[in-house]
Amino acid sequence: MVDQAGIFEKLKDTPLFHKIGYEDFLKMMDCWNAQVKTYLPDETITRSGEADYDFEIVVEGGAFVYQESYFGVRTLLRAKGRGESTTIGTEEFLDDGMHYVIVANGQTMTLVFDGKKVLGACEHPCPFHTQMLANMVVVLRRAHYRMFEHLVHVSKRTTRAKLLSYLSTCQQASHASKFETPFNRQQMADYLCVDRSAMCSELSKMKKAGLIDYDGRWFKIIEHPAEDRLA
Amino acid sequence: MVDQAGIFEKLKDTPLFHKIGYEDFLKMMDCWNAQVKTYLPDETITRSGEADYDFEIVVEGGAFVYQESYFGVRTLLRAKGRGESTTIGTEEFLDDGMHYVIVANGQTMTLVFDGKKVLGACEHPCPFHTQMLANMVVVLRRAHYRMFEHLVHVSKRTTRAKLLSYLSTCQQASHASKFETPFNRQQMADYLCVDRSAMCSELSKMKKAGLIDYDGRWFKIIEHPAEDRLA
DNA sequence: GGAATGGTGTTGTAATTCCAACATCTTATC
DNA sequence: GATAAGATGTTGGAATTACAACACCATTCC
């Protein structure tokens, strides 16, 4: 059994709890009807349509979020890492028309709030309530933008265009002409939704064509490609 | 010149202003240092790096959000419809590492809040502040999930897999075996990032193969495709 | 050292997609 | 009815990708 202080310790450094102190946390636990739940590995935590108004945060362990098709075929959307604490709920809870399943990744402990209270207008607004909502907005915006970047890259029709779109973004983020990618080749191929070997081959061609230069994870974009390849 | 009452009239029915009354609105205008701005068609409203902490809402007109590559090549991310009011800012403002440009779509009027006050903890928390943040979370979550669905479809390697993924989602949302899509063929092809004619051709094959049936925008999924095509 | 492992690059073939062009059908519009 | 415009379906050749198989290199482990 873990006490409230123990739970707070595991959450306090996450972006969602930015500027939330222990006293705020205690009030929150009371005000939002917090409940601690534990799950066995692979146990279903929740699915769309059930308890849509709960707001559940991973305290310990982790969770997988799957999209579920009409026929029950699942596609892995996101992994909530063990010990990463935050926000199953911040990004997925409380909406209609979503079809997902959330499954525990190993032994998992969560904190469940009453979502109606979280998103409802308080008669006696508390500072922590406003702060938590502001934190949620920040966390959501970041995730939203990352996903949009991803979609922009994947939307390109050819492997070359996908690579240029992605590498251009990396270069921008690095603020330098030479930059290092966080992915190895397989991960980069998965991220861009192309075949790894085909991607390697395309990288070779681009190097020979003088478009880019690279060595391992270090890349450099040399020439400005025709606009229509990037657009 | 439009007065505050006129602005409120244009915003009050949007999701972002759910449960926000006129008195709340007036307080908000004061508390968050609201300023009204107008833009000429195609005028740049803002770009990443400039005024990152402002929170700007379209009151009248509209806006295009572009991603901008290292070389200045722009990709259209999103169109904020004329008169649709809400939320340039709700989804894009206040983050680092975003490279975008926002351009007015026709004559446009906006409302600019001080983002630091919007996301900052208030010393004297107001009910409208909490309500607005809760509204932002709802709006963001919805947009986030829609984008995720989009990414799931586009991530599939073949046109057939993209179609099945998309149609499966439509079928789920309709709660019926037969359903109508909101897109015409060209829009559907753009959404799935494939060529229209190739998509039409693939639809024909799928119909002949007995996987689906369709007539115009009406579709029906007949057989469960092999799991590996959908996964 | 030798073997195993994981990351990377190359190649050839089969499959898929893009692209352009055209045919068909429906729906305005006059 | 005649015409135009728009959406949809079809086809064939060129371009691109997926897939499988293998070579190469560095690291790790015994």
PDB file of N, CA and C in Angstrom, chain A residues 67-71 73 75 77-78 89-95 98-99 119 121 130-131 133-134 136 138 140-145 147-148 150-152 154-157 168-169 171-172 193-195 221 224, chain B residues 67-71 73 75 77-78 90-95 98-99 119 121 130-131 133-134 137-138 140-145 147-148 150-152 154-157 168-169 171-172 193-195 221 224:
ATOM      1  N   GLN A  67      -5.712   1.638 -30.747  1.00  0.00           N
ATOM      2  CA  GLN A  67      -6.904   1.917 -31.511  1.00  0.00           C
ATOM      3  C   GLN A  67      -7.534   0.558 -31.801  1.00  0.00           C
ATOM      4  N   GLU A  68      -8.854   0.501 -31.838  1.00  0.00           N
ATOM      5  CA  GLU A  68      -9.500  -0.781 -32.089  1.00  0.00           C
ATOM      6  C   GLU A  68     -10.460  -0.620 -33.266  1.00  0.00           C
ATOM      7  N   SER A  69     -10.280  -1.454 -34.282  1.00  0.00           N
ATOM      8  CA  SER A  69     -11.117  -1.334 -35.477  1.00  0.00           C
ATOM      9  C   SER A  69     -12.461  -2.011 -35.256  1.00  0.00           C
ATOM     10  N   TYR A  70     -13.323  -1.832 -36.218  1.00  0.00           N
ATOM     11  CA  TYR A  70     -14.651  -2.440 -36.211  1.00  0.00           C
ATOM     12  C   TYR A  70     -14.586  -3.935 -35.930  1.00  0.00           C
ATOM     13  N   PHE A  71     -13.555  -4.596 -36.413  1.00  0.00           N
ATOM     14  CA  PHE A  71     -13.454  -6.042 -36.289  1.00  0.00           C
ATOM     15  C   PHE A  71     -12.630  -6.467 -35.086  1.00  0.00           C
ATOM     16  N   VAL A  73      -9.504  -5.538 -34.571  1.00  0.00           N
ATOM     17  CA  VAL A  73      -8.074  -5.490 -34.847  1.00  0.00           C
ATOM     18  C   VAL A  73      -7.480  -4.279 -34.145  1.00  0.00           C
ATOM     19  N   THR A  75      -4.403  -1.552 -33.222  1.00  0.00           N
ATOM     20  CA  THR A  75      -3.175  -0.899 -33.667  1.00  0.00           C
ATOM     21  C   THR A  75      -2.608  -0.132 -32.491  1.00  0.00           C
ATOM     22  N   LEU A  77      -1.096   2.610 -30.534  1.00  0.00           N
ATOM     23  CA  LEU A  77      -0.998   4.049 -30.742  1.00  0.00           C
ATOM     24  C   LEU A  77       0.139   4.652 -29.950  1.00  0.00           C
ATOM     25  N   ARG A  78       0.253   4.202 -28.731  1.00  0.00           N
ATOM     26  CA  ARG A  78       1.156   4.917 -27.852  1.00  0.00           C
ATOM     27  C   ARG A  78       1.508   4.012 -26.676  1.00  0.00           C
ATOM     28  N   GLY A  89      -4.973   9.962 -19.186  1.00  0.00           N
ATOM     29  CA  GLY A  89      -6.161  10.764 -19.364  1.00  0.00           C
ATOM     30  C   GLY A  89      -5.930  12.077 -20.070  1.00  0.00           C
ATOM     31  N   THR A  90      -4.831  12.724 -19.814  1.00  0.00           N
ATOM     32  CA  THR A  90      -4.666  14.055 -20.368  1.00  0.00           C
ATOM     33  C   THR A  90      -4.911  14.086 -21.859  1.00  0.00           C
ATOM     34  N   GLU A  91      -4.537  13.038 -22.507  1.00  0.00           N
ATOM     35  CA  GLU A  91      -4.644  13.070 -23.951  1.00  0.00           C
ATOM     36  C   GLU A  91      -5.809  12.278 -24.508  1.00  0.00           C
ATOM     37  N   GLU A  92      -6.310  11.335 -23.765  1.00  0.00           N
ATOM     38  CA  GLU A  92      -7.338  10.489 -24.366  1.00  0.00           C
ATOM     39  C   GLU A  92      -8.703  10.532 -23.686  1.00  0.00           C
ATOM     40  N   PHE A  93      -8.788  11.088 -22.512  1.00  0.00           N
ATOM     41  CA  PHE A  93     -10.037  10.910 -21.786  1.00  0.00           C
ATOM     42  C   PHE A  93     -11.129  11.866 -22.229  1.00  0.00           C
ATOM     43  N   LEU A  94     -12.343  11.509 -21.870  1.00  0.00           N
ATOM     44  CA  LEU A  94     -13.432  12.457 -21.952  1.00  0.00           C
ATOM     45  C   LEU A  94     -13.759  12.952 -23.352  1.00  0.00           C
ATOM     46  N   ASP A  95     -14.029  12.062 -24.261  1.00  0.00           N
ATOM     47  CA  ASP A  95     -14.489  12.506 -25.556  1.00  0.00           C
ATOM     48  C   ASP A  95     -15.397  11.426 -26.140  1.00  0.00           C
ATOM     49  N   MET A  98     -14.394   8.036 -29.757  1.00  0.00           N
ATOM     50  CA  MET A  98     -13.055   7.468 -29.790  1.00  0.00           C
ATOM     51  C   MET A  98     -13.161   5.976 -29.526  1.00  0.00           C
ATOM     52  N   HIS A  99     -12.435   5.203 -30.275  1.00  0.00           N
ATOM     53  CA  HIS A  99     -12.476   3.765 -30.095  1.00  0.00           C
ATOM     54  C   HIS A  99     -11.083   3.261 -29.778  1.00  0.00           C
ATOM     55  N   LEU A 119     -12.979  18.844 -15.422  1.00  0.00           N
ATOM     56  CA  LEU A 119     -13.331  19.764 -16.507  1.00  0.00           C
ATOM     57  C   LEU A 119     -14.561  20.607 -16.197  1.00  0.00           C
ATOM     58  N   ALA A 121     -16.898  23.390 -14.197  1.00  0.00           N
ATOM     59  CA  ALA A 121     -16.635  24.666 -13.548  1.00  0.00           C
ATOM     60  C   ALA A 121     -16.842  24.503 -12.045  1.00  0.00           C
ATOM     61  N   THR A 130      -6.867  25.629 -11.683  1.00  0.00           N
ATOM     62  CA  THR A 130      -6.436  26.427 -12.826  1.00  0.00           C
ATOM     63  C   THR A 130      -5.044  26.001 -13.284  1.00  0.00           C
ATOM     64  N   GLN A 131      -4.139  25.781 -12.326  1.00  0.00           N
ATOM     65  CA  GLN A 131      -2.780  25.393 -12.683  1.00  0.00           C
ATOM     66  C   GLN A 131      -2.748  24.047 -13.394  1.00  0.00           C
ATOM     67  N   LEU A 133      -5.134  22.626 -15.147  1.00  0.00           N
ATOM     68  CA  LEU A 133      -5.697  22.764 -16.500  1.00  0.00           C
ATOM     69  C   LEU A 133      -4.691  23.444 -17.428  1.00  0.00           C
ATOM     70  N   ALA A 134      -4.004  24.446 -16.916  1.00  0.00           N
ATOM     71  CA  ALA A 134      -2.982  25.106 -17.734  1.00  0.00           C
ATOM     72  C   ALA A 134      -1.875  24.111 -18.097  1.00  0.00           C
ATOM     73  N   MET A 136      -2.223  20.911 -18.403  1.00  0.00           N
ATOM     74  CA  MET A 136      -2.778  20.002 -19.405  1.00  0.00           C
ATOM     75  C   MET A 136      -2.719  20.626 -20.788  1.00  0.00           C
ATOM     76  N   VAL A 138      -0.616  22.826 -21.888  1.00  0.00           N
ATOM     77  CA  VAL A 138       0.776  22.825 -22.348  1.00  0.00           C
ATOM     78  C   VAL A 138       1.182  21.435 -22.837  1.00  0.00           C
ATOM     79  N   LEU A 140      -0.711  18.975 -23.825  1.00  0.00           N
ATOM     80  CA  LEU A 140      -1.472  18.610 -25.023  1.00  0.00           C
ATOM     81  C   LEU A 140      -0.953  19.309 -26.265  1.00  0.00           C
ATOM     82  N   ARG A 141      -0.645  20.593 -26.136  1.00  0.00           N
ATOM     83  CA  ARG A 141      -0.188  21.340 -27.294  1.00  0.00           C
ATOM     84  C   ARG A 141       1.115  20.764 -27.821  1.00  0.00           C
ATOM     85  N   ARG A 142       1.986  20.401 -26.902  1.00  0.00           N
ATOM     86  CA  ARG A 142       3.271  19.845 -27.311  1.00  0.00           C
ATOM     87  C   ARG A 142       3.054  18.539 -28.076  1.00  0.00           C
ATOM     88  N   ALA A 143       2.237  17.669 -27.497  1.00  0.00           N
ATOM     89  CA  ALA A 143       1.975  16.376 -28.132  1.00  0.00           C
ATOM     90  C   ALA A 143       1.301  16.570 -29.488  1.00  0.00           C
ATOM     91  N   HIS A 144       0.397  17.529 -29.531  1.00  0.00           N
ATOM     92  CA  HIS A 144      -0.345  17.793 -30.758  1.00  0.00           C
ATOM     93  C   HIS A 144       0.601  18.249 -31.863  1.00  0.00           C
ATOM     94  N   TYR A 145       1.500  19.123 -31.535  1.00  0.00           N
ATOM     95  CA  TYR A 145       2.404  19.631 -32.553  1.00  0.00           C
ATOM     96  C   TYR A 145       3.371  18.555 -33.045  1.00  0.00           C
ATOM     97  N   MET A 147       2.812  15.453 -33.205  1.00  0.00           N
ATOM     98  CA  MET A 147       2.068  14.568 -34.086  1.00  0.00           C
ATOM     99  C   MET A 147       1.848  15.216 -35.439  1.00  0.00           C
ATOM    100  N   PHE A 148       1.634  16.510 -35.416  1.00  0.00           N
ATOM    101  CA  PHE A 148       1.408  17.170 -36.699  1.00  0.00           C
ATOM    102  C   PHE A 148       2.647  17.122 -37.573  1.00  0.00           C
ATOM    103  N   HIS A 150       4.847  14.843 -37.534  1.00  0.00           N
ATOM    104  CA  HIS A 150       4.905  13.462 -37.996  1.00  0.00           C
ATOM    105  C   HIS A 150       4.004  13.282 -39.218  1.00  0.00           C
ATOM    106  N   LEU A 151       2.789  13.773 -39.115  1.00  0.00           N
ATOM    107  CA  LEU A 151       1.828  13.640 -40.205  1.00  0.00           C
ATOM    108  C   LEU A 151       2.321  14.338 -41.471  1.00  0.00           C
ATOM    109  N   VAL A 152       2.944  15.498 -41.308  1.00  0.00           N
ATOM    110  CA  VAL A 152       3.472  16.224 -42.467  1.00  0.00           C
ATOM    111  C   VAL A 152       4.512  15.369 -43.192  1.00  0.00           C
ATOM    112  N   VAL A 154       4.939  12.022 -43.098  1.00  0.00           N
ATOM    113  CA  VAL A 154       4.374  10.788 -43.640  1.00  0.00           C
ATOM    114  C   VAL A 154       3.478  11.064 -44.848  1.00  0.00           C
ATOM    115  N   SER A 155       2.931  12.267 -44.911  1.00  0.00           N
ATOM    116  CA  SER A 155       2.022  12.615 -46.003  1.00  0.00           C
ATOM    117  C   SER A 155       2.718  12.707 -47.357  1.00  0.00           C
ATOM    118  N   LYS A 156       4.018  12.948 -47.354  1.00  0.00           N
ATOM    119  CA  LYS A 156       4.733  13.052 -48.626  1.00  0.00           C
ATOM    120  C   LYS A 156       4.636  11.735 -49.388  1.00  0.00           C
ATOM    121  N   ARG A 157       4.602  11.844 -50.708  1.00  0.00           N
ATOM    122  CA  ARG A 157       4.325  10.648 -51.503  1.00  0.00           C
ATOM    123  C   ARG A 157       5.527   9.732 -51.711  1.00  0.00           C
ATOM    124  N   SER A 168      14.841  18.149 -42.884  1.00  0.00           N
ATOM    125  CA  SER A 168      14.726  19.605 -42.815  1.00  0.00           C
ATOM    126  C   SER A 168      14.260  20.047 -41.433  1.00  0.00           C
ATOM    127  N   THR A 169      13.313  19.300 -40.881  1.00  0.00           N
ATOM    128  CA  THR A 169      12.821  19.603 -39.540  1.00  0.00           C
ATOM    129  C   THR A 169      13.921  19.410 -38.497  1.00  0.00           C
ATOM    130  N   GLN A 171      17.088  19.620 -38.986  1.00  0.00           N
ATOM    131  CA  GLN A 171      18.080  20.678 -39.150  1.00  0.00           C
ATOM    132  C   GLN A 171      17.619  21.965 -38.488  1.00  0.00           C
ATOM    133  N   GLN A 172      16.337  22.278 -38.693  1.00  0.00           N
ATOM    134  CA  GLN A 172      15.769  23.472 -38.064  1.00  0.00           C
ATOM    135  C   GLN A 172      15.899  23.415 -36.558  1.00  0.00           C
ATOM    136  N   CYS A 193       7.292   5.545 -42.051  1.00  0.00           N
ATOM    137  CA  CYS A 193       6.402   4.550 -42.668  1.00  0.00           C
ATOM    138  C   CYS A 193       6.911   4.093 -44.029  1.00  0.00           C
ATOM    139  N   VAL A 194       8.172   3.763 -44.114  1.00  0.00           N
ATOM    140  CA  VAL A 194       8.733   3.197 -45.339  1.00  0.00           C
ATOM    141  C   VAL A 194       9.610   1.999 -44.972  1.00  0.00           C
ATOM    142  N   ASP A 195      10.033   1.284 -45.982  1.00  0.00           N
ATOM    143  CA  ASP A 195      10.894   0.129 -45.783  1.00  0.00           C
ATOM    144  C   ASP A 195      12.324   0.590 -45.493  1.00  0.00           C
ATOM    145  N   ILE A 221      22.198  18.759 -44.945  1.00  0.00           N
ATOM    146  CA  ILE A 221      21.482  19.008 -46.185  1.00  0.00           C
ATOM    147  C   ILE A 221      22.304  19.990 -47.004  1.00  0.00           C
ATOM    148  N   HIS A 224      19.283  22.891 -51.967  1.00  0.00           N
ATOM    149  CA  HIS A 224      17.842  23.090 -51.833  1.00  0.00           C
ATOM    150  C   HIS A 224      17.136  22.271 -52.908  1.00  0.00           C
TER     151      HIS A 224
ATOM    152  N   GLN B  67       3.335  25.047 -42.112  1.00  0.00           N
ATOM    153  CA  GLN B  67       4.626  24.640 -41.604  1.00  0.00           C
ATOM    154  C   GLN B  67       5.657  25.261 -42.525  1.00  0.00           C
ATOM    155  N   GLU B  68       6.797  25.639 -41.992  1.00  0.00           N
ATOM    156  CA  GLU B  68       7.823  26.259 -42.830  1.00  0.00           C
ATOM    157  C   GLU B  68       9.125  25.493 -42.666  1.00  0.00           C
ATOM    158  N   SER B  69       9.689  25.032 -43.787  1.00  0.00           N
ATOM    159  CA  SER B  69      10.909  24.236 -43.714  1.00  0.00           C
ATOM    160  C   SER B  69      12.123  25.144 -43.581  1.00  0.00           C
ATOM    161  N   TYR B  70      13.247  24.525 -43.387  1.00  0.00           N
ATOM    162  CA  TYR B  70      14.530  25.216 -43.269  1.00  0.00           C
ATOM    163  C   TYR B  70      14.749  26.183 -44.419  1.00  0.00           C
ATOM    164  N   PHE B  71      14.273  25.823 -45.605  1.00  0.00           N
ATOM    165  CA  PHE B  71      14.515  26.639 -46.786  1.00  0.00           C
ATOM    166  C   PHE B  71      13.377  27.612 -47.086  1.00  0.00           C
ATOM    167  N   VAL B  73      10.257  26.658 -47.584  1.00  0.00           N
ATOM    168  CA  VAL B  73       9.162  25.999 -48.297  1.00  0.00           C
ATOM    169  C   VAL B  73       8.007  25.782 -47.324  1.00  0.00           C
ATOM    170  N   THR B  75       4.234  24.269 -46.175  1.00  0.00           N
ATOM    171  CA  THR B  75       3.236  23.229 -46.346  1.00  0.00           C
ATOM    172  C   THR B  75       2.002  23.636 -45.557  1.00  0.00           C
ATOM    173  N   LEU B  77      -0.909  23.408 -43.280  1.00  0.00           N
ATOM    174  CA  LEU B  77      -1.263  22.474 -42.220  1.00  0.00           C
ATOM    175  C   LEU B  77      -2.759  22.486 -41.949  1.00  0.00           C
ATOM    176  N   ARG B  78      -3.310  23.664 -41.940  1.00  0.00           N
ATOM    177  CA  ARG B  78      -4.675  23.761 -41.446  1.00  0.00           C
ATOM    178  C   ARG B  78      -5.276  25.072 -41.920  1.00  0.00           C
ATOM    179  N   THR B  90      -5.262  28.198 -29.524  1.00  0.00           N
ATOM    180  CA  THR B  90      -5.523  27.047 -28.677  1.00  0.00           C
ATOM    181  C   THR B  90      -4.653  25.862 -29.046  1.00  0.00           C
ATOM    182  N   GLU B  91      -4.377  25.736 -30.322  1.00  0.00           N
ATOM    183  CA  GLU B  91      -3.652  24.552 -30.725  1.00  0.00           C
ATOM    184  C   GLU B  91      -2.189  24.810 -31.043  1.00  0.00           C
ATOM    185  N   GLU B  92      -1.845  26.023 -31.353  1.00  0.00           N
ATOM    186  CA  GLU B  92      -0.469  26.222 -31.812  1.00  0.00           C
ATOM    187  C   GLU B  92       0.379  27.136 -30.933  1.00  0.00           C
ATOM    188  N   PHE B  93      -0.212  27.854 -30.029  1.00  0.00           N
ATOM    189  CA  PHE B  93       0.579  28.887 -29.378  1.00  0.00           C
ATOM    190  C   PHE B  93       1.458  28.350 -28.254  1.00  0.00           C
ATOM    191  N   LEU B  94       2.423  29.154 -27.897  1.00  0.00           N
ATOM    192  CA  LEU B  94       3.137  28.931 -26.663  1.00  0.00           C
ATOM    193  C   LEU B  94       3.914  27.639 -26.566  1.00  0.00           C
ATOM    194  N   ASP B  95       4.791  27.396 -27.520  1.00  0.00           N
ATOM    195  CA  ASP B  95       5.658  26.244 -27.388  1.00  0.00           C
ATOM    196  C   ASP B  95       6.974  26.552 -28.086  1.00  0.00           C
ATOM    197  N   MET B  98       8.575  25.101 -32.630  1.00  0.00           N
ATOM    198  CA  MET B  98       7.580  25.028 -33.689  1.00  0.00           C
ATOM    199  C   MET B  98       7.949  26.023 -34.776  1.00  0.00           C
ATOM    200  N   HIS B  99       7.873  25.589 -35.999  1.00  0.00           N
ATOM    201  CA  HIS B  99       8.225  26.467 -37.103  1.00  0.00           C
ATOM    202  C   HIS B  99       7.035  26.605 -38.031  1.00  0.00           C
ATOM    203  N   LEU B 119      -2.069  31.106 -19.315  1.00  0.00           N
ATOM    204  CA  LEU B 119      -1.526  29.863 -18.758  1.00  0.00           C
ATOM    205  C   LEU B 119      -0.865  30.051 -17.403  1.00  0.00           C
ATOM    206  N   ALA B 121      -0.570  30.943 -13.377  1.00  0.00           N
ATOM    207  CA  ALA B 121      -1.441  30.774 -12.227  1.00  0.00           C
ATOM    208  C   ALA B 121      -1.891  32.149 -11.756  1.00  0.00           C
ATOM    209  N   THR B 130     -10.783  29.135 -15.147  1.00  0.00           N
ATOM    210  CA  THR B 130     -10.844  27.678 -15.077  1.00  0.00           C
ATOM    211  C   THR B 130     -11.698  27.115 -16.206  1.00  0.00           C
ATOM    212  N   GLN B 131     -12.829  27.747 -16.457  1.00  0.00           N
ATOM    213  CA  GLN B 131     -13.723  27.267 -17.506  1.00  0.00           C
ATOM    214  C   GLN B 131     -13.064  27.341 -18.882  1.00  0.00           C
ATOM    215  N   LEU B 133      -9.855  27.266 -19.575  1.00  0.00           N
ATOM    216  CA  LEU B 133      -8.810  26.246 -19.681  1.00  0.00           C
ATOM    217  C   LEU B 133      -9.421  24.868 -19.880  1.00  0.00           C
ATOM    218  N   ALA B 134     -10.506  24.605 -19.181  1.00  0.00           N
ATOM    219  CA  ALA B 134     -11.189  23.323 -19.371  1.00  0.00           C
ATOM    220  C   ALA B 134     -11.688  23.204 -20.814  1.00  0.00           C
ATOM    221  N   VAL B 137      -8.826  22.332 -23.069  1.00  0.00           N
ATOM    222  CA  VAL B 137      -8.455  20.920 -22.969  1.00  0.00           C
ATOM    223  C   VAL B 137      -9.393  20.072 -23.815  1.00  0.00           C
ATOM    224  N   VAL B 138     -10.677  20.350 -23.744  1.00  0.00           N
ATOM    225  CA  VAL B 138     -11.652  19.588 -24.540  1.00  0.00           C
ATOM    226  C   VAL B 138     -11.386  19.756 -26.030  1.00  0.00           C
ATOM    227  N   LEU B 140      -8.642  20.688 -27.531  1.00  0.00           N
ATOM    228  CA  LEU B 140      -7.358  20.100 -27.904  1.00  0.00           C
ATOM    229  C   LEU B 140      -7.425  18.589 -27.989  1.00  0.00           C
ATOM    230  N   ARG B 141      -8.094  17.978 -27.024  1.00  0.00           N
ATOM    231  CA  ARG B 141      -8.162  16.533 -27.009  1.00  0.00           C
ATOM    232  C   ARG B 141      -8.866  16.018 -28.258  1.00  0.00           C
ATOM    233  N   ARG B 142      -9.924  16.697 -28.629  1.00  0.00           N
ATOM    234  CA  ARG B 142     -10.672  16.283 -29.806  1.00  0.00           C
ATOM    235  C   ARG B 142      -9.784  16.369 -31.054  1.00  0.00           C
ATOM    236  N   ALA B 143      -9.108  17.507 -31.203  1.00  0.00           N
ATOM    237  CA  ALA B 143      -8.241  17.708 -32.362  1.00  0.00           C
ATOM    238  C   ALA B 143      -7.108  16.685 -32.373  1.00  0.00           C
ATOM    239  N   HIS B 144      -6.586  16.419 -31.188  1.00  0.00           N
ATOM    240  CA  HIS B 144      -5.480  15.478 -31.067  1.00  0.00           C
ATOM    241  C   HIS B 144      -5.898  14.086 -31.516  1.00  0.00           C
ATOM    242  N   TYR B 145      -7.045  13.674 -31.090  1.00  0.00           N
ATOM    243  CA  TYR B 145      -7.491  12.338 -31.450  1.00  0.00           C
ATOM    244  C   TYR B 145      -7.793  12.222 -32.936  1.00  0.00           C
ATOM    245  N   MET B 147      -6.406  13.805 -35.268  1.00  0.00           N
ATOM    246  CA  MET B 147      -5.141  13.733 -35.970  1.00  0.00           C
ATOM    247  C   MET B 147      -4.521  12.364 -35.832  1.00  0.00           C
ATOM    248  N   PHE B 148      -4.703  11.786 -34.669  1.00  0.00           N
ATOM    249  CA  PHE B 148      -4.120  10.460 -34.508  1.00  0.00           C
ATOM    250  C   PHE B 148      -4.766   9.454 -35.448  1.00  0.00           C
ATOM    251  N   HIS B 150      -6.038  10.081 -38.278  1.00  0.00           N
ATOM    252  CA  HIS B 150      -5.509  10.401 -39.589  1.00  0.00           C
ATOM    253  C   HIS B 150      -4.145   9.748 -39.782  1.00  0.00           C
ATOM    254  N   LEU B 151      -3.295   9.893 -38.795  1.00  0.00           N
ATOM    255  CA  LEU B 151      -1.959   9.324 -38.879  1.00  0.00           C
ATOM    256  C   LEU B 151      -2.002   7.804 -38.997  1.00  0.00           C
ATOM    257  N   VAL B 152      -2.908   7.192 -38.266  1.00  0.00           N
ATOM    258  CA  VAL B 152      -3.031   5.730 -38.339  1.00  0.00           C
ATOM    259  C   VAL B 152      -3.364   5.296 -39.770  1.00  0.00           C
ATOM    260  N   VAL B 154      -2.881   6.994 -42.665  1.00  0.00           N
ATOM    261  CA  VAL B 154      -1.823   7.353 -43.610  1.00  0.00           C
ATOM    262  C   VAL B 154      -0.591   6.470 -43.428  1.00  0.00           C
ATOM    263  N   SER B 155      -0.414   5.935 -42.238  1.00  0.00           N
ATOM    264  CA  SER B 155       0.762   5.114 -41.954  1.00  0.00           C
ATOM    265  C   SER B 155       0.757   3.780 -42.692  1.00  0.00           C
ATOM    266  N   LYS B 156      -0.417   3.316 -43.097  1.00  0.00           N
ATOM    267  CA  LYS B 156      -0.483   2.039 -43.802  1.00  0.00           C
ATOM    268  C   LYS B 156       0.289   2.127 -45.116  1.00  0.00           C
ATOM    269  N   ARG B 157       0.887   1.032 -45.511  1.00  0.00           N
ATOM    270  CA  ARG B 157       1.791   1.056 -46.640  1.00  0.00           C
ATOM    271  C   ARG B 157       1.090   1.052 -48.005  1.00  0.00           C
ATOM    272  N   SER B 168     -13.046   1.392 -42.022  1.00  0.00           N
ATOM    273  CA  SER B 168     -13.368   0.730 -40.765  1.00  0.00           C
ATOM    274  C   SER B 168     -13.714   1.755 -39.686  1.00  0.00           C
ATOM    275  N   THR B 169     -12.959   2.818 -39.659  1.00  0.00           N
ATOM    276  CA  THR B 169     -13.229   3.889 -38.696  1.00  0.00           C
ATOM    277  C   THR B 169     -14.579   4.547 -38.963  1.00  0.00           C
ATOM    278  N   GLN B 171     -17.121   3.181 -40.399  1.00  0.00           N
ATOM    279  CA  GLN B 171     -18.174   2.241 -40.044  1.00  0.00           C
ATOM    280  C   GLN B 171     -18.420   2.246 -38.540  1.00  0.00           C
ATOM    281  N   GLN B 172     -17.319   2.266 -37.781  1.00  0.00           N
ATOM    282  CA  GLN B 172     -17.445   2.320 -36.327  1.00  0.00           C
ATOM    283  C   GLN B 172     -18.228   3.543 -35.881  1.00  0.00           C
ATOM    284  N   CYS B 193      -3.648  10.588 -48.623  1.00  0.00           N
ATOM    285  CA  CYS B 193      -2.353  10.847 -49.260  1.00  0.00           C
ATOM    286  C   CYS B 193      -2.045   9.854 -50.369  1.00  0.00           C
ATOM    287  N   VAL B 194      -3.009   9.614 -51.226  1.00  0.00           N
ATOM    288  CA  VAL B 194      -2.789   8.760 -52.397  1.00  0.00           C
ATOM    289  C   VAL B 194      -3.386   9.437 -53.628  1.00  0.00           C
ATOM    290  N   ASP B 195      -3.089   8.873 -54.773  1.00  0.00           N
ATOM    291  CA  ASP B 195      -3.614   9.405 -56.025  1.00  0.00           C
ATOM    292  C   ASP B 195      -5.090   9.014 -56.179  1.00  0.00           C
ATOM    293  N   ILE B 221     -18.564  -2.583 -45.565  1.00  0.00           N
ATOM    294  CA  ILE B 221     -17.457  -3.536 -45.492  1.00  0.00           C
ATOM    295  C   ILE B 221     -18.047  -4.919 -45.362  1.00  0.00           C
ATOM    296  N   HIS B 224     -13.987  -9.582 -43.438  1.00  0.00           N
ATOM    297  CA  HIS B 224     -12.882  -9.192 -42.580  1.00  0.00           C
ATOM    298  C   HIS B 224     -11.582  -9.455 -43.324  1.00  0.00           C
TER     299      HIS B 224
END
